[in-house]
CSV table of C-alpha atoms in Angstrom, one decimal:
chain,number,residue,atom,x,y,z
A,1,MET,CA,0.0,0.0,0.0
A,2,ILE,CA,1.5,3.3,-1.1
A,3,VAL,CA,0.6,6.8,0.1
A,4,ASP,CA,2.2,10.1,-1.1
A,5,ARG,CA,1.8,13.5,0.4
A,6,SER,CA,3.6,16.9,-0.1
A,7,ILE,CA,3.4,20.2,1.7
A,8,LYS,CA,5.1,23.6,1.5
A,9,ILE,CA,7.0,24.7,4.6
A,10,ALA,CA,8.0,28.2,5.5
A,11,ALA,CA,11.5,27.3,6.6
A,12,SER,CA,14.9,26.7,5.0
A,13,ALA,CA,15.5,23.3,3.4
A,14,GLU,CA,18.5,22.7,5.7
A,15,GLU,CA,16.5,23.3,8.9
A,16,THR,CA,13.6,21.2,7.7
A,17,PHE,CA,15.9,18.2,6.7
A,18,ARG,CA,17.7,18.5,10.0
A,19,ARG,CA,14.4,18.0,11.8
A,20,CYS,CA,13.6,15.1,9.5
A,21,LEU,CA,16.6,13.3,11.0
A,22,ASP,CA,15.4,14.0,14.5
A,23,ILE,CA,13.4,10.8,15.1
A,24,ALA,CA,11.9,12.0,18.4
A,25,PHE,CA,10.7,15.2,16.6
A,26,VAL,CA,9.3,13.1,13.6
A,27,GLY,CA,7.6,10.7,16.0
A,28,ALA,CA,6.0,13.5,17.9
A,29,CYS,CA,4.4,14.7,14.7
A,30,LEU,CA,3.0,11.3,13.9
A,31,PRO,CA,-0.6,11.1,15.3
A,32,GLY,CA,-0.9,8.3,17.8
A,33,ALA,CA,2.8,7.9,18.5
A,34,GLN,CA,3.6,7.5,22.2
A,35,ASP,CA,6.5,6.8,24.5
A,36,ILE,CA,9.2,7.2,21.9
A,37,ARG,CA,12.6,6.1,23.3
A,38,GLU,CA,16.0,5.8,21.8
A,39,ASP,CA,17.5,2.4,21.5
A,40,THR,CA,20.5,3.4,19.4
A,41,PRO,CA,21.5,6.6,17.6
A,42,ASP,CA,19.6,5.3,14.5
A,43,SER,CA,16.8,3.3,16.2
A,44,TYR,CA,13.9,4.2,18.3
A,45,ARG,CA,11.2,2.2,20.1
A,46,GLY,CA,7.6,3.3,20.8
A,47,VAL,CA,3.9,2.7,20.6
A,48,PHE,CA,1.6,3.7,17.8
A,49,ALA,CA,-2.1,3.8,18.9
A,50,ILE,CA,-4.8,4.4,16.3
A,51,ARG,CA,-8.5,3.7,15.8
A,52,ILE,CA,-9.7,1.9,12.7
A,53,GLY,CA,-13.5,2.3,12.8
A,54,PRO,CA,-14.6,1.0,16.1
A,55,VAL,CA,-11.4,-1.0,16.8
A,56,ALA,CA,-8.5,0.4,18.8
A,57,VAL,CA,-5.1,-0.7,17.5
A,58,SER,CA,-1.9,-0.4,19.6
A,59,LEU,CA,1.2,-1.2,17.6
A,60,GLN,CA,4.5,-1.7,19.5
A,61,GLY,CA,7.5,-1.4,17.3
A,62,THR,CA,10.6,0.4,16.1
A,63,VAL,CA,11.6,3.1,13.8
A,64,ARG,CA,15.1,2.9,12.2
A,65,VAL,CA,17.0,5.2,9.9
A,66,LEU,CA,18.0,3.2,6.9
A,67,GLU,CA,19.4,5.8,4.6
A,68,THR,CA,20.6,9.4,4.9
A,69,ASP,CA,21.6,11.6,1.9
A,70,VAL,CA,22.5,14.9,3.4
A,71,ALA,CA,23.5,16.5,0.1
A,72,GLY,CA,20.2,15.3,-1.6
A,73,ARG,CA,18.2,15.9,1.6
A,74,VAL,CA,16.7,12.4,1.4
A,75,ALA,CA,16.1,10.1,4.4
A,76,VAL,CA,14.5,6.6,4.5
A,77,LEU,CA,12.9,5.3,7.7
A,78,ARG,CA,12.0,1.7,8.4
A,79,LEU,CA,8.7,1.3,10.4
A,80,GLU,CA,7.9,-2.1,12.1
A,81,GLY,CA,5.1,-2.8,14.6
A,82,SER,CA,2.7,-5.5,15.8
A,83,ASP,CA,-0.5,-5.6,17.9
A,84,ARG,CA,-0.4,-8.8,20.0
A,85,ARG,CA,-4.0,-8.3,21.2
A,86,ILE,CA,-5.6,-8.2,17.8
A,87,GLY,CA,-2.9,-10.2,16.0
A,88,GLY,CA,-1.3,-8.4,13.1
A,89,ASP,CA,1.9,-6.7,11.9
A,90,VAL,CA,2.7,-3.5,10.0
A,91,ALA,CA,6.0,-3.0,8.2
A,92,GLY,CA,7.1,-0.4,5.7
A,93,ASP,CA,9.4,2.3,4.6
A,94,MET,CA,8.9,6.1,4.7
A,95,ARG,CA,10.9,8.1,2.3
A,96,ILE,CA,11.3,11.8,3.2
A,97,GLU,CA,12.7,14.3,0.7
A,98,VAL,CA,13.1,18.0,1.2
A,99,VAL,CA,13.1,20.1,-2.0
A,100,GLU,CA,14.4,23.7,-1.7
A,101,HIS,CA,12.2,26.5,-3.2
A,102,SER,CA,14.0,29.5,-1.7
A,103,GLU,CA,16.1,30.4,1.3
A,104,THR,CA,12.9,30.6,3.5
A,105,GLU,CA,10.7,28.0,1.8
A,106,CYS,CA,10.8,24.4,0.8
A,107,ARG,CA,8.6,21.4,0.0
A,108,LEU,CA,8.4,18.2,2.1
A,109,ASP,CA,7.6,15.1,0.1
A,110,VAL,CA,6.6,12.0,2.1
A,111,HIS,CA,6.3,8.6,0.3
A,112,THR,CA,5.1,5.7,2.4
A,113,ASP,CA,5.0,2.1,1.4
A,114,VAL,CA,3.4,-0.2,4.0
A,115,THR,CA,2.5,-3.9,4.2
A,116,ILE,CA,-0.2,-5.0,6.6
A,117,SER,CA,-0.5,-8.7,7.6
A,118,GLY,CA,-2.5,-10.8,10.0
A,119,LYS,CA,-5.9,-9.8,11.3
A,120,LEU,CA,-5.2,-6.2,10.7
A,121,GLY,CA,-5.3,-6.9,7.0
A,122,GLN,CA,-8.9,-8.1,7.3
A,123,PHE,CA,-10.2,-4.5,7.6
A,124,GLY,CA,-10.1,-4.2,3.8
A,125,ARG,CA,-7.9,-2.3,1.5
A,126,ALA,CA,-10.3,0.7,1.2
A,127,VAL,CA,-10.5,1.2,5.0
A,128,ILE,CA,-6.7,0.8,5.4
A,129,VAL,CA,-5.9,3.2,2.6
A,130,LYS,CA,-8.2,5.8,3.9
A,131,LYS,CA,-6.7,5.5,7.4
A,132,ALA,CA,-3.1,5.6,6.1
A,133,ASP,CA,-4.0,8.6,4.0
A,134,GLN,CA,-5.4,10.4,7.0
A,135,ILE,CA,-2.3,9.6,9.1
A,136,THR,CA,0.1,10.8,6.4
A,137,GLU,CA,-1.9,14.0,5.9
A,138,ALA,CA,-1.9,14.7,9.6
A,139,PHE,CA,1.8,14.0,9.8
A,140,VAL,CA,2.9,16.4,7.2
A,141,GLN,CA,0.6,19.1,8.5
A,142,GLU,CA,1.8,18.6,12.1
A,143,PHE,CA,5.5,18.5,11.0
A,144,SER,CA,5.0,21.9,9.4
A,145,ARG,CA,3.2,23.3,12.4
A,146,GLN,CA,5.8,22.0,14.9
A,147,LEU,CA,8.7,23.3,12.8
A,148,ALA,CA,7.1,26.7,12.9
A,149,ALA,CA,6.5,26.4,16.7
A,150,VAL,CA,10.2,25.8,17.6
A,151,ARG,CA,11.4,28.8,15.6
A,152,THR,CA,12.0,32.3,17.1
A,153,PRO,CA,9.0,34.5,18.0
A,154,ALA,CA,10.0,36.9,15.2
A,155,ASP,CA,9.8,34.1,12.7
A,156,LEU,CA,6.4,33.1,14.0
A,157,VAL,CA,5.0,36.6,13.4
A,158,ALA,CA,6.6,36.9,10.0
A,159,ALA,CA,5.7,33.4,8.8
A,160,PRO,CA,2.8,31.8,10.8
A,161,SER,CA,2.5,28.1,10.6
A,162,ALA,CA,-0.9,28.2,8.8
A,163,PRO,CA,-2.1,30.6,6.1
A,164,ALA,CA,-4.5,33.3,6.9
A,165,ALA,CA,-8.2,32.4,6.4
A,166,PRO,CA,-9.5,33.7,3.1
A,167,GLN,CA,-12.0,36.6,3.3
A,168,SER,CA,-11.7,36.7,7.0
A,169,THR,CA,-13.1,39.6,8.9
A,170,LEU,CA,-10.7,39.0,11.9
A,171,PRO,CA,-8.1,41.8,12.4
A,172,THR,CA,-4.4,41.0,12.2
A,173,PRO,CA,-2.8,40.7,15.7
A,174,PRO,CA,-0.9,43.9,16.5
A,175,ALA,CA,2.8,43.8,16.7
A,176,ALA,CA,2.7,44.1,20.5
A,177,ALA,CA,0.8,40.8,20.7
A,178,ALA,CA,4.0,38.8,20.2
A,179,PRO,CA,4.1,35.1,21.1
A,180,ALA,CA,4.2,34.4,24.8
A,181,ALA,CA,7.5,34.0,26.6
A,182,ALA,CA,8.6,30.5,27.4
A,183,ALA,CA,6.9,28.8,30.3
A,184,PRO,CA,8.8,28.7,33.6
A,185,ALA,CA,11.4,25.9,34.0
A,186,GLY,CA,10.0,22.7,35.4
A,187,LEU,CA,6.8,22.5,33.4
A,188,ALA,CA,6.3,19.6,31.1
A,189,LEU,CA,6.0,21.8,28.1
A,190,ALA,CA,8.6,24.5,29.0
A,191,SER,CA,10.9,23.9,26.0
A,192,THR,CA,8.8,22.6,23.1
A,193,PRO,CA,5.0,23.0,22.8
A,194,ALA,CA,3.0,19.8,22.7
A,195,GLN,CA,1.9,18.8,19.2
A,196,SER,CA,-1.3,17.0,20.3
A,197,LEU,CA,-3.6,16.4,23.2
A,198,ALA,CA,-2.0,12.9,23.6
A,199,ALA,CA,1.4,14.6,24.3
A,200,LEU,CA,-0.3,17.4,26.4
A,201,VAL,CA,-1.7,14.9,28.8
A,202,ARG,CA,1.1,12.3,28.5
A,203,ARG,CA,1.4,12.2,32.3
A,204,GLY,CA,-2.2,11.3,32.8
A,205,ARG,CA,-5.6,11.3,31.2
A,206,ARG,CA,-7.4,13.5,33.7
A,207,ILE,CA,-7.4,17.3,33.4
A,208,ALA,CA,-8.4,19.1,36.6
A,209,VAL,CA,-10.5,22.3,36.2
A,210,ALA,CA,-9.2,25.3,38.1
A,211,ALA,CA,-11.4,28.4,38.4
A,212,HIS,CA,-9.1,30.2,41.0
A,213,ARG,CA,-5.7,29.8,42.6
A,214,ASP,CA,-7.0,27.6,45.4
A,215,ASP,CA,-8.0,25.0,42.9
A,216,LEU,CA,-4.3,24.6,41.8
A,217,ALA,CA,-3.5,23.1,45.2
A,218,ARG,CA,-6.6,20.9,45.0
A,219,ALA,CA,-5.6,19.8,41.5
A,220,ALA,CA,-2.5,18.3,42.9
A,221,GLY,CA,-4.6,15.7,44.6
A,222,THR,CA,-6.2,14.5,41.3
A,223,PRO,CA,-5.1,10.9,40.4
A,224,ASP,CA,-3.6,10.4,37.0
A,225,LEU,CA,-3.3,14.2,36.5
A,226,GLY,CA,-2.2,15.2,33.0
A,227,ALA,CA,-2.9,18.9,32.9
A,228,VAL,CA,-4.8,21.8,34.6
A,229,TRP,CA,-7.6,23.5,32.8
A,230,LEU,CA,-7.8,27.2,33.7
A,231,SER,CA,-11.5,28.1,33.1
A,232,ALA,CA,-11.5,31.7,34.3
A,233,GLY,CA,-8.3,33.7,33.4
A,234,PRO,CA,-4.9,33.6,35.0
A,235,VAL,CA,-4.3,32.2,38.4
A,236,GLY,CA,-0.7,33.4,38.8
A,237,ALA,CA,2.5,31.3,39.0
A,238,PRO,CA,2.1,27.5,38.5
A,239,GLY,CA,3.4,26.9,42.0
A,240,GLY,CA,4.1,23.2,42.7
A,241,ILE,CA,1.9,22.0,39.8
A,242,ALA,CA,4.5,20.4,37.4
A,243,VAL,CA,2.0,19.7,34.6
A,244,PRO,CA,0.9,21.8,31.6
A,245,ARG,CA,-1.8,24.5,32.1
A,246,VAL,CA,-4.5,25.0,29.5
A,247,ALA,CA,-6.3,28.4,29.4
A,248,ALA,CA,-9.8,28.4,28.1
A,249,VAL,CA,-10.5,31.7,26.2
A,250,HIS,CA,-14.0,32.7,24.9
A,251,ALA,CA,-14.2,34.8,21.8
A,252,GLY,CA,-16.3,35.4,18.7
A,253,ARG,CA,-14.0,38.0,17.0
A,254,GLY,CA,-10.4,38.6,16.7
A,255,ASP,CA,-10.4,41.6,19.1
A,256,GLU,CA,-12.2,39.6,21.7
A,257,LEU,CA,-9.7,36.8,21.3
A,258,LEU,CA,-6.8,39.2,21.9
A,259,ALA,CA,-8.5,40.6,25.0
A,260,ALA,CA,-9.2,37.1,26.3
A,261,LEU,CA,-5.6,36.0,25.7
A,262,GLY,CA,-4.4,39.1,27.6
A,263,ALA,CA,-6.7,38.2,30.5
A,264,ALA,CA,-5.2,34.7,30.5
A,265,GLY,CA,-1.7,36.1,30.9
A,266,VAL,CA,-0.5,36.1,27.3
A,267,PRO,CA,2.1,37.4,26.9
A,268,GLY,CA,3.7,37.1,30.3
A,269,ALA,CA,6.0,35.2,32.6
A,270,HIS,CA,3.2,32.8,33.6
A,271,ALA,CA,1.5,32.4,30.3
A,272,PRO,CA,-0.4,29.0,29.9
A,273,ASP,CA,1.2,26.1,28.1
A,274,ALA,CA,-1.7,25.7,25.7
A,275,VAL,CA,-4.9,27.6,24.7
A,276,ALA,CA,-8.4,26.2,24.3
A,277,VAL,CA,-10.4,28.5,22.0
A,278,VAL,CA,-14.2,28.5,22.9
A,279,PRO,CA,-16.2,30.2,20.1
A,280,ARG,CA,-19.2,32.2,21.1
A,281,GLY,CA,-21.8,34.3,19.4
A,282,ALA,CA,-21.8,34.3,15.6
A,283,ALA,CA,-18.6,32.3,15.6
A,284,VAL,CA,-20.4,29.2,16.8
A,285,GLY,CA,-21.2,27.1,13.8
A,286,ASP,CA,-19.2,29.2,11.4
A,287,PRO,CA,-16.2,27.1,10.2
A,288,GLU,CA,-14.3,30.0,8.7
A,289,VAL,CA,-14.4,32.2,11.8
A,290,MET,CA,-13.6,29.3,14.1
A,291,ALA,CA,-10.6,28.4,11.9
A,292,ALA,CA,-9.4,32.0,11.8
A,293,LEU,CA,-9.7,32.2,15.6
A,294,CYS,CA,-7.5,29.1,16.0
A,295,ARG,CA,-4.9,30.4,13.5
A,296,GLN,CA,-4.8,33.7,15.3
A,297,ALA,CA,-4.4,32.0,18.7
A,298,THR,CA,-1.5,29.9,17.3
A,299,THR,CA,0.2,33.0,15.8
A,300,VAL,CA,-0.1,35.1,18.9
A,301,THR,CA,0.8,32.5,21.5
A,302,GLY,CA,3.1,30.0,19.8
A,303,ARG,CA,1.3,27.4,21.9
A,304,PRO,CA,-0.8,24.4,21.1
A,305,VAL,CA,-4.4,25.3,20.4
A,306,LEU,CA,-7.6,23.2,21.0
A,307,LEU,CA,-10.9,24.1,19.5
A,308,VAL,CA,-13.7,23.6,22.0
A,309,ALA,CA,-17.4,22.7,21.4
A,310,ALA,CA,-19.6,23.8,24.2
A,311,ALA,CA,-22.5,21.6,23.0
A,312,PRO,CA,-22.5,18.0,21.8
A,313,TRP,CA,-24.3,18.9,18.6
A,314,SER,CA,-21.4,21.1,17.5
A,315,ALA,CA,-18.7,18.7,18.5
A,316,LEU,CA,-18.4,17.0,15.0
A,317,LEU,CA,-18.3,20.4,13.2
A,318,CYS,CA,-15.5,21.6,15.5
A,319,ALA,CA,-13.7,18.4,15.0
A,320,ARG,CA,-13.8,18.7,11.3
A,321,VAL,CA,-12.5,22.3,11.5
A,322,ALA,CA,-9.7,21.3,13.8
A,323,SER,CA,-8.8,18.4,11.6
A,324,THR,CA,-8.0,20.7,8.7
A,325,GLY,CA,-4.8,21.6,10.6
A,326,VAL,CA,-5.8,24.8,12.4
A,327,ALA,CA,-5.8,23.2,15.8
A,328,HIS,CA,-4.0,20.4,17.7
A,329,GLY,CA,-7.2,18.8,19.0
A,330,VAL,CA,-10.8,19.3,19.9
A,331,GLY,CA,-12.5,19.6,23.2
A,332,VAL,CA,-16.2,18.9,24.1
A,333,VAL,CA,-16.8,20.7,27.3
A,334,LEU,CA,-20.4,20.9,28.5
A,335,ASP,CA,-21.8,23.4,31.0
A,336,ARG,CA,-21.6,22.5,34.7
A,337,GLY,CA,-25.4,22.8,34.9
A,338,VAL,CA,-25.9,19.5,32.9
A,339,ALA,CA,-26.9,16.6,35.1
A,340,PRO,CA,-23.9,14.2,35.4
A,341,GLU,CA,-25.7,11.1,34.0
A,342,ILE,CA,-27.1,13.1,31.1
A,343,GLY,CA,-23.7,14.8,30.5
A,344,ALA,CA,-21.8,11.5,30.3
A,345,ALA,CA,-24.3,10.2,27.8
A,346,LEU,CA,-24.0,13.3,25.7
A,347,LEU,CA,-20.2,13.2,25.8
A,348,VAL,CA,-20.1,9.6,24.8
A,349,HIS,CA,-22.4,10.3,21.9
A,350,ALA,CA,-20.2,13.3,20.8
A,351,VAL,CA,-17.0,11.3,21.0
A,352,HIS,CA,-18.5,8.4,19.1
A,353,GLU,CA,-19.6,10.8,16.3
A,354,ILE,CA,-16.1,12.1,16.0
A,355,ARG,CA,-14.5,8.7,15.9
A,356,ASP,CA,-17.1,7.2,13.5
A,357,ALA,CA,-16.3,10.1,11.1
A,358,GLY,CA,-12.8,8.7,11.0
A,359,LEU,CA,-11.3,11.8,12.6
A,360,GLU,CA,-8.2,10.7,14.6
A,361,LEU,CA,-7.3,14.1,16.2
A,362,PRO,CA,-7.0,14.1,20.0
A,363,VAL,CA,-10.3,14.6,21.8
A,364,LEU,CA,-10.8,16.0,25.3
A,365,ALA,CA,-14.2,15.7,27.0
A,366,GLY,CA,-15.7,17.0,30.2
A,367,LEU,CA,-16.8,17.7,32.8
A,368,VAL,CA,-16.9,14.1,33.8
A,369,ALA,CA,-18.0,12.6,37.2
A,370,PRO,CA,-15.4,10.1,38.6
A,371,ARG,CA,-17.7,7.1,38.0
A,372,ASP,CA,-18.1,8.1,34.4
A,373,VAL,CA,-14.4,8.6,33.5
A,374,PRO,CA,-13.8,5.0,32.3
A,375,VAL,CA,-17.0,5.1,30.1
A,376,VAL,CA,-15.9,8.4,28.4
A,377,LEU,CA,-12.4,7.1,27.9
A,378,ARG,CA,-13.6,3.9,26.4
A,379,ALA,CA,-15.7,5.9,23.9
A,380,GLY,CA,-12.5,7.2,22.4
A,381,ALA,CA,-11.6,10.3,24.4
A,382,ASP,CA,-7.9,11.0,25.0
A,383,GLY,CA,-8.5,12.9,28.2
A,384,VAL,CA,-11.3,14.0,30.5
A,385,LEU,CA,-12.0,17.2,32.5
A,386,VAL,CA,-12.7,16.5,36.1
A,387,ALA,CA,-13.2,18.5,39.3
A,388,PRO,CA,-9.9,19.0,41.1
A,389,GLY,CA,-9.1,16.4,43.7
A,390,ARG,CA,-9.6,17.1,47.4
A,391,VAL,CA,-6.8,18.7,49.5
A,392,PRO,CA,-5.6,16.4,52.3
A,393,VAL,CA,-7.1,17.4,55.6
A,394,SER,CA,-3.7,18.1,57.2
A,395,THR,CA,-2.9,20.5,54.4
A,396,SER,CA,-6.2,22.2,54.7
A,397,LEU,CA,-5.9,22.6,58.5
A,398,ARG,CA,-2.4,24.1,58.2
A,399,ARG,CA,-3.7,26.7,55.7
A,400,ARG,CA,-6.7,27.6,57.9
A,401,LEU,CA,-4.9,27.6,61.2
A,402,PRO,CA,-3.7,31.3,61.1
A,403,LEU,CA,-7.4,32.3,60.4
A,404,LEU,CA,-8.7,30.2,63.3
A,405,ARG,CA,-6.1,31.5,65.9
A,406,PRO,CA,-7.2,34.4,68.0
A,407,ALA,CA,-5.0,37.5,67.6
A,408,SER,CA,-3.5,37.1,71.1
A,409,MET,CA,-2.4,33.5,70.3
A,410,ALA,CA,-0.9,34.7,67.0
A,411,ARG,CA,1.2,37.3,68.8
A,412,ASN,CA,2.4,34.8,71.3
């Protein structure tokens, strides 16, 4: 089975090819790739998790560099993996070539030749080809996006990773709205932004919602914590929370987005590690405006961007918009007023719709009650929003003790 894809990249051919030889970088751009570890300088081991229709496939395997032609800017990678649970093997070669167009632009050509055997081959050629085509398309788009994300802030403003939306009514971000400064040291995403929700929550699949600073301490008690979701503006320094912080920003126009980003601390020393764009007003249901908002958020922040659907009936539309390459993933975040049992059913339905449409982009769903977390994850969500965990009683008492002491005791 052969799949070919090409994409123009706003970077030099040398820089692009250098990244092609960085297997960890390449693997991070491959949707579904997880836990990539170096075995030897030319060999890496990891897990490749995808969904083919209703079936979840988890391939454990290796990626090896077979050939490297620096002068011709050509590299050949060998991909091998197997799923023991289902029973099947995947093996193939990926040929990557970088063609120079100018000093600041090149073309990335990806030629993939894959053989699928065992029970995996029983899905049918049409289904496999469609899935392989989606993966390859997502890879080249994410490679381009990540290459732009690791460049300097000046480059991000001059050459954003995605083209501006045609006929958009959104204003261009002002020069003062430069990409945010790097996150403080110690955070999971301090050096390189995550390329997908799977990477964003790689430490866990639960994302604790924080509406104010006190919630940050409570979030630390959340089991399997992958990130903190800031639902109401900045909460100051990250403190002892060593996981990524995602700021939810509501906007229907470009000026509203800039104002919301400013309220979330962008730019600033404590800027969030990712941004969740929640469309409102006329932007809800308008693919062009939603896409433009996501592009603007990427340009201004230089951070990963999620497109959020606030209702289950708009989840599939948001997922389709995000899958065009304007966002790193999609969130389905319902209002807190929805009854837990109804909310869980709506979230499961929304996630199933996205997966049944063949969209493999990362999906985050919430809010989810603890008892419903496994159900929503089994439906195909990569992460769930939950209420922050409880602070241990001893910690809570220590914090409240100064307030409980009489003034005379405090002086003594």
